[in-house]
Amino acid sequence: MATLPIVQYEEKIIETVENNSITVIIGETGSGKSTQLSQMLHRRGYSKIAVTQPRRVAAVSVSRRVAQELGVQLGEEVGYAIRFEDRTSRNTRIKYLTDGVLLRESLADPELNDYSVIILDEAHERSLNTDILMGLMKRLVKIRSSNLKVLITSATLDGDKVSKFFRDCPVLNIPGKLYPVEVLYSKERPVNYLDAALKTALDIHIRQPEGDILIFMTGQDDIEKLVMKMEEKVRALDEGSCMDAIIFPLHGSLPPELQVRVFSPPPPNCRRIIVATNIAETSLTVDGVVYVIDSGYVKQRQYNPSSRMYSLDVVQISKVQANQRAGRAGRTRPGKCYRLYPSQIYHDEFLDVTVPEIQRSSLAGSVLYLKSLDLPDIDILKFDFLDSPSPESLRDALKQLYLIDAIDENGSITSVGRKMAELPLEPSLSRTLMEANNHGCITEALTVAAMLSSETALLPGQSKTEKKRKRPISNLPDGSGLGDHIQLLQIFERWHQTDYDIGWCKDHGLQVRGMSFARDVRKQLSQIMQKIAKEPLGIRTNGKGEEIRRDYRNLRKALCVGYANQLAERKMHHNGYRTLGFQGQVVQE
DNA sequence: GAGCACTGC
């Protein structure tokens, strides 16, 4: 293995960490920070090191690598912990975990006394959880100044800003191992991005030397259209005029077996063209890419606290994102990035950095979490975030929590709020569980909460053309007019009665991934509820493969209590509804 | 007419 750039910096890193509570390490892709930092500190004798990752796959794969490099069994000295899976033991000294898991651990032990070093890796991605952890670390190093070291590591994070946030802590820069990428801009913005991408890709394919092409588009729809058009065009090329091309779509709702196709090597003398969402920006790394085509757009979910609604919008990417995309062309050798927009737009219109998730999300869950930590000076409105959410967004969160009894009129967490915080659910759903537990329907509520957590279970995974051939959802329970929640409940119960048969999901057009996830969530929720449950939590069936005839009134009431912040009542003599609460708005079905 | 980017407890 070639020496990683970071290795030469070991002495400097150790010295800095010894002399400071917090160190920021800027290391580009390929610097080796994710695998090497923990080992350096381990060699230096730090007793237990936690390394957070924003993604589960990263926690698993990086820990596997480190275990291998140290020649130990995974789960012994080196291990990982992600939701539903803990591969650590009493011997574990280096522990990779998702940032969400570390937040859960900190609920049980706010001082995280188990660890002598905490490394927040990939902090530049600014995930909601990483941002909260950064705020917590700032406090924690004061409390544990004698025995805790914190490292914030990142690729392109603005080092000065983070350093300032952590009271001018030192910043170390470690070079990466990316090859140069030549950036080419369009003269003007294309009217149609699909056609522009198509034309650019064909141009590269015909004129440029070998090397795979990666195209960034916004969503499944665009990707499928582009793949189809591209296939047509490639087929129409003269035989032997250039090498073959094989085209892959790549997005999150693609079944895993189709996703992994991009990881197998291409046939000889064949160029691969991968049309992807921003899943290929960070989550999946495709080897062999030499050309990147960047549409300059991304679909981004954002929360609007005044309407209390999320929207999914196509927005312009940030400069950081554009550069991350370009970098995908330079992983194995020098590459080229074709930006389908003029450089002036890049410079004048693109934001420098992506708006952090914490400024795009509902904060009800995070605020409840922070409240439950009982921090001494608890004014959430003044919590020290690297980038503060808007006051409006924080006030919205507090109001929502108040409406579902999680906090009282003084803003203090209630006893029910404390129990809610234990559950890995959005507050409305945990409140529903609490209510259901008092009204004899906790087992049903658990199922509904699990199904809602998975969101995607009911969605057909196949593409539009395929959908026409198969009937999407046949003879599944429909909730019989009682609404989506009851339908979700009945579907899960039916699946339970097949003994969780995967074939049954496929036959009924349900996403196996989503259904299995719901099953895991239900199990986890049951374990947490076990302590306070007033009834058995197992699923009720009559053993005949049919729904039990029963009354869903209590369950529906519990849902109304949980969603007290989002109720509307039917307008008499009119179509439509009026939202409850101050300033009701008319909404249509 | 027809939805749904990506993560995570």
mmCIF file with all atom_site columns, C-alpha atoms (C1' of nucleotides) in Angstrom, chain A residues 54-57 125-128 216-221 223 249-255 259 275-285 298-302 310-312 321 325 328 354-357 360-361 452-456 459 461 511 513, chain B residues 4-9:
data_model
loop_
_atom_site.group_PDB
_atom_site.id
_atom_site.type_symbol
_atom_site.label_atom_id
_atom_site.label_alt_id
_atom_site.label_comp_id
_atom_site.label_asym_id
_atom_site.label_entity_id
_atom_site.label_seq_id
_atom_site.pdbx_PDB_ins_code
_atom_site.Cartn_x
_atom_site.Cartn_y
_atom_site.Cartn_z
_atom_site.occupancy
_atom_site.B_iso_or_equiv
_atom_site.pdbx_formal_charge
_atom_site.auth_seq_id
_atom_site.auth_comp_id
_atom_site.auth_asym_id
_atom_site.auth_atom_id
_atom_site.pdbx_PDB_model_num
ATOM 1  C CA    . PRO A 1 54  ? -22.404 10.267 9.057   1.00 0.00 ? 54  PRO A CA    1
ATOM 2  C CA    . ARG A 1 55  ? -23.234 6.973  7.330   1.00 0.00 ? 55  ARG A CA    1
ATOM 3  C CA    . ARG A 1 56  ? -23.662 3.392  8.482   1.00 0.00 ? 56  ARG A CA    1
ATOM 4  C CA    . VAL A 1 57  ? -21.776 1.826  5.576   1.00 0.00 ? 57  VAL A CA    1
ATOM 5  C CA    . GLU A 1 125 ? -21.054 17.316 5.535   1.00 0.00 ? 125 GLU A CA    1
ATOM 6  C CA    . ARG A 1 126 ? -22.747 19.215 8.354   1.00 0.00 ? 126 ARG A CA    1
ATOM 7  C CA    . SER A 1 127 ? -25.292 16.545 9.131   1.00 0.00 ? 127 SER A CA    1
ATOM 8  C CA    . LEU A 1 128 ? -27.876 17.537 11.718  1.00 0.00 ? 128 LEU A CA    1
ATOM 9  C CA    . PHE A 1 216 ? -25.059 14.268 -11.984 1.00 0.00 ? 216 PHE A CA    1
ATOM 10 C CA    . MET A 1 217 ? -28.789 14.789 -12.428 1.00 0.00 ? 217 MET A CA    1
ATOM 11 C CA    . THR A 1 218 ? -31.487 15.665 -9.896  1.00 0.00 ? 218 THR A CA    1
ATOM 12 C CA    . GLY A 1 219 ? -33.763 12.657 -9.633  1.00 0.00 ? 219 GLY A CA    1
ATOM 13 C CA    . GLN A 1 220 ? -35.021 9.278  -10.746 1.00 0.00 ? 220 GLN A CA    1
ATOM 14 C CA    . ASP A 1 221 ? -37.276 10.717 -13.408 1.00 0.00 ? 221 ASP A CA    1
ATOM 15 C CA    . ILE A 1 223 ? -32.174 9.788  -14.852 1.00 0.00 ? 223 ILE A CA    1
ATOM 16 C CA    . PRO A 1 249 ? -28.773 4.581  -13.748 1.00 0.00 ? 249 PRO A CA    1
ATOM 17 C CA    . LEU A 1 250 ? -27.794 5.124  -10.116 1.00 0.00 ? 250 LEU A CA    1
ATOM 18 C CA    . HIS A 1 251 ? -30.112 6.441  -7.438  1.00 0.00 ? 251 HIS A CA    1
ATOM 19 C CA    . GLY A 1 252 ? -31.340 5.602  -3.976  1.00 0.00 ? 252 GLY A CA    1
ATOM 20 C CA    . SER A 1 253 ? -34.587 3.884  -4.838  1.00 0.00 ? 253 SER A CA    1
ATOM 21 C CA    . LEU A 1 254 ? -32.854 1.482  -7.181  1.00 0.00 ? 254 LEU A CA    1
ATOM 22 C CA    . PRO A 1 255 ? -32.918 -2.056 -5.737  1.00 0.00 ? 255 PRO A CA    1
ATOM 23 C CA    . GLN A 1 259 ? -27.016 -0.421 -7.491  1.00 0.00 ? 259 GLN A CA    1
ATOM 24 C CA    . VAL A 1 275 ? -26.261 8.686  -14.627 1.00 0.00 ? 275 VAL A CA    1
ATOM 25 C CA    . ALA A 1 276 ? -26.649 9.416  -10.940 1.00 0.00 ? 276 ALA A CA    1
ATOM 26 C CA    . THR A 1 277 ? -28.229 11.597 -8.279  1.00 0.00 ? 277 THR A CA    1
ATOM 27 C CA    . ASN A 1 278 ? -25.996 13.099 -5.651  1.00 0.00 ? 278 ASN A CA    1
ATOM 28 C CA    . ILE A 1 279 ? -25.803 9.631  -4.122  1.00 0.00 ? 279 ILE A CA    1
ATOM 29 C CA    . ALA A 1 280 ? -22.563 9.444  -6.158  1.00 0.00 ? 280 ALA A CA    1
ATOM 30 C CA    . GLU A 1 281 ? -21.303 12.652 -4.577  1.00 0.00 ? 281 GLU A CA    1
ATOM 31 C CA    . THR A 1 282 ? -20.406 11.113 -1.220  1.00 0.00 ? 282 THR A CA    1
ATOM 32 C CA    . SER A 1 283 ? -22.275 7.883  -0.463  1.00 0.00 ? 283 SER A CA    1
ATOM 33 C CA    . LEU A 1 284 ? -21.098 5.770  -3.373  1.00 0.00 ? 284 LEU A CA    1
ATOM 34 C CA    . THR A 1 285 ? -17.710 6.051  -5.007  1.00 0.00 ? 285 THR A CA    1
ATOM 35 C CA    . VAL A 1 298 ? -29.772 19.016 -6.721  1.00 0.00 ? 298 VAL A CA    1
ATOM 36 C CA    . LYS A 1 299 ? -33.063 18.083 -5.108  1.00 0.00 ? 299 LYS A CA    1
ATOM 37 C CA    . GLN A 1 300 ? -33.063 19.285 -1.550  1.00 0.00 ? 300 GLN A CA    1
ATOM 38 C CA    . ARG A 1 301 ? -35.615 18.872 1.193   1.00 0.00 ? 301 ARG A CA    1
ATOM 39 C CA    . GLN A 1 302 ? -36.309 21.929 3.273   1.00 0.00 ? 302 GLN A CA    1
ATOM 40 C CA    . TYR A 1 310 ? -41.352 20.121 4.170   1.00 0.00 ? 310 TYR A CA    1
ATOM 41 C CA    . SER A 1 311 ? -40.887 20.707 0.486   1.00 0.00 ? 311 SER A CA    1
ATOM 42 C CA    . LEU A 1 312 ? -38.568 19.015 -1.959  1.00 0.00 ? 312 LEU A CA    1
ATOM 43 C CA    . GLN A 1 321 ? -20.796 20.630 -3.877  1.00 0.00 ? 321 GLN A CA    1
ATOM 44 C CA    . ARG A 1 325 ? -18.624 16.535 -7.897  1.00 0.00 ? 325 ARG A CA    1
ATOM 45 C CA    . ARG A 1 328 ? -15.089 12.468 -8.547  1.00 0.00 ? 328 ARG A CA    1
ATOM 46 C CA    . THR A 1 354 ? -24.451 24.077 1.237   1.00 0.00 ? 354 THR A CA    1
ATOM 47 C CA    . VAL A 1 355 ? -26.992 25.328 3.768   1.00 0.00 ? 355 VAL A CA    1
ATOM 48 C CA    . PRO A 1 356 ? -26.437 22.996 6.737   1.00 0.00 ? 356 PRO A CA    1
ATOM 49 C CA    . GLU A 1 357 ? -29.163 20.500 7.445   1.00 0.00 ? 357 GLU A CA    1
ATOM 50 C CA    . ARG A 1 360 ? -33.362 23.042 6.721   1.00 0.00 ? 360 ARG A CA    1
ATOM 51 C CA    . SER A 1 361 ? -35.060 20.739 9.220   1.00 0.00 ? 361 SER A CA    1
ATOM 52 C CA    . LEU A 1 452 ? -44.229 5.455  9.213   1.00 0.00 ? 452 LEU A CA    1
ATOM 53 C CA    . SER A 1 453 ? -40.519 5.460  10.108  1.00 0.00 ? 453 SER A CA    1
ATOM 54 C CA    . SER A 1 454 ? -39.757 3.530  6.991   1.00 0.00 ? 454 SER A CA    1
ATOM 55 C CA    . GLU A 1 455 ? -41.800 5.760  4.682   1.00 0.00 ? 455 GLU A CA    1
ATOM 56 C CA    . THR A 1 456 ? -40.808 3.918  1.547   1.00 0.00 ? 456 THR A CA    1
ATOM 57 C CA    . LEU A 1 459 ? -43.713 2.663  -2.753  1.00 0.00 ? 459 LEU A CA    1
ATOM 58 C CA    . GLY A 1 461 ? -39.538 0.323  -6.515  1.00 0.00 ? 461 GLY A CA    1
ATOM 59 C CA    . GLN A 1 511 ? -40.298 -2.618 -1.070  1.00 0.00 ? 511 GLN A CA    1
ATOM 60 C CA    . ARG A 1 513 ? -35.963 -2.884 2.140   1.00 0.00 ? 513 ARG A CA    1
ATOM 61 C "C1'" . DC  B 2 4   ? -39.874 10.438 -3.842  1.00 0.00 ? 4   DC  B "C1'" 1
ATOM 62 C "C1'" . DA  B 2 5   ? -32.749 13.893 -3.318  1.00 0.00 ? 5   DA  B "C1'" 1
ATOM 63 C "C1'" . DC  B 2 6   ? -29.774 11.768 0.591   1.00 0.00 ? 6   DC  B "C1'" 1
ATOM 64 C "C1'" . DT  B 2 7   ? -28.841 10.338 5.376   1.00 0.00 ? 7   DT  B "C1'" 1
ATOM 65 C "C1'" . DG  B 2 8   ? -29.819 8.761  10.515  1.00 0.00 ? 8   DG  B "C1'" 1
ATOM 66 C "C1'" . DC  B 2 9   ? -31.487 7.296  15.990  1.00 0.00 ? 9   DC  B "C1'" 1
#
